[in-house]
Amino acid sequence: MQHKDFTGYKLFLSTVGGFFLDCVGGWDNELAFLVSLVFVDIFSGILKAIKTKTLSSTLMREGLFKKAMIILIVALSVRGDLVIKDFFGHPIMWNEHELYLRTAFCLWFILEELLSI
């Protein structure tokens, strides 16, 4: 019995996953909670559409596009944090806390997802 070699697939997936995590600023509690809420929102929306018999691929595509835009905005906010740090030489501080665009956007989208669910 021969075993298939999945090394190429594993290398591809780990490369894409690492690039994605670098783009969104790494995997932390805010991002983990946001991604969890996005999946719960998608799943609950599908269940509601099945229950009300209004399942539509067009509406699903629009919803998934909105979720992709959330991730894109988080990725852009990471770049915005880097620009602010480069411009000022340090992150913007408020008392002893660093203000990050990424954290602010993550928290905003977490609140939106909670309201949507």
XYZ file of C-alpha atoms in Angstrom:
117
model
C 0.000 0.000 0.000
C 1.451 3.324 -1.047
C 0.952 6.507 0.893
C 0.365 9.719 -0.963
C 2.829 12.485 -0.331
C 1.003 15.666 0.671
C 4.155 17.706 1.316
C 3.461 20.083 -1.571
C -0.094 20.747 -0.389
C 1.047 21.271 3.187
C 3.735 23.682 2.030
C 1.230 25.617 -0.080
C -1.367 25.814 2.715
C 1.186 26.856 5.331
C 2.578 29.537 3.006
C -0.863 30.939 2.205
C -1.892 30.743 5.876
C 1.270 32.506 7.015
C 0.807 35.245 4.416
C -2.838 35.697 5.493
C -1.912 35.928 9.176
C 0.838 38.410 8.394
C -1.635 40.551 6.451
C -4.155 40.667 9.315
C -1.550 41.322 12.004
C -1.288 37.848 13.516
C -3.697 35.597 15.341
C -4.803 37.083 18.657
C -7.940 37.113 20.788
C -9.625 39.949 18.893
C -9.169 38.316 15.500
C -10.128 34.866 16.796
C -13.346 36.247 18.278
C -14.132 38.233 15.118
C -13.598 35.216 12.843
C -15.724 33.057 15.164
C -18.539 35.597 15.050
C -18.303 35.830 11.255
C -18.725 32.063 10.955
C -21.620 32.035 13.441
C -23.291 34.881 11.524
C -22.916 33.048 8.201
C -24.214 29.789 9.679
C -27.176 31.453 11.417
C -28.025 33.335 8.212
C -28.073 30.099 6.231
C -30.255 28.424 8.855
C -32.673 31.357 8.842
C -32.848 31.326 5.031
C -33.575 27.589 5.044
C -36.259 28.006 7.691
C -37.984 30.861 5.854
C -37.397 29.189 2.456
C -35.591 32.246 1.093
C -32.189 30.675 0.407
C -30.586 32.646 -2.427
C -27.122 32.323 -3.906
C -27.152 36.016 -4.796
C -27.817 37.067 -1.194
C -25.208 34.590 0.072
C -22.635 35.986 -2.370
C -23.356 39.539 -1.192
C -23.065 38.466 2.450
C -19.773 36.666 1.842
C -18.487 39.724 -0.021
C -19.275 41.859 3.055
C -17.427 39.389 5.298
C -14.423 39.464 2.953
C -14.468 43.267 3.132
C -14.281 43.041 6.942
C -11.088 40.989 6.661
C -9.705 43.374 4.017
C -10.360 46.403 6.238
C -8.614 44.677 9.150
C -5.635 43.960 6.865
C -5.550 47.586 5.685
C -5.711 48.832 9.271
C -2.564 46.807 10.036
C -0.795 48.714 7.259
C -2.251 51.948 8.656
C -0.733 51.149 12.053
C 2.648 50.679 10.383
C 2.315 54.023 8.578
C 1.438 55.805 11.836
C 4.371 54.171 13.593
C 6.748 55.144 10.768
C 5.422 58.716 10.636
C 5.520 59.429 14.375
C 8.383 57.078 15.226
C 6.231 55.296 17.804
C 2.626 54.147 18.157
C 0.110 56.765 19.266
C -0.232 56.539 23.043
C -3.139 57.387 25.313
C -2.068 57.256 28.936
C -0.238 53.909 29.049
C -2.186 52.255 26.235
C -1.187 52.088 22.612
C -3.979 52.975 20.205
C -4.073 50.654 17.242
C -6.299 51.008 14.212
C -6.465 47.220 13.884
C -7.777 46.746 17.409
C -10.299 49.540 16.931
C -11.593 48.056 13.673
C -11.694 44.541 15.153
C -13.738 45.760 18.110
C -16.067 47.710 15.819
C -16.697 44.686 13.606
C -17.115 42.454 16.675
C -19.918 44.753 17.841
C -21.485 44.738 14.363
C -21.362 40.943 14.199
C -22.882 40.601 17.669
C -25.739 42.854 16.622
C -26.161 40.943 13.362
C -26.393 37.583 15.122
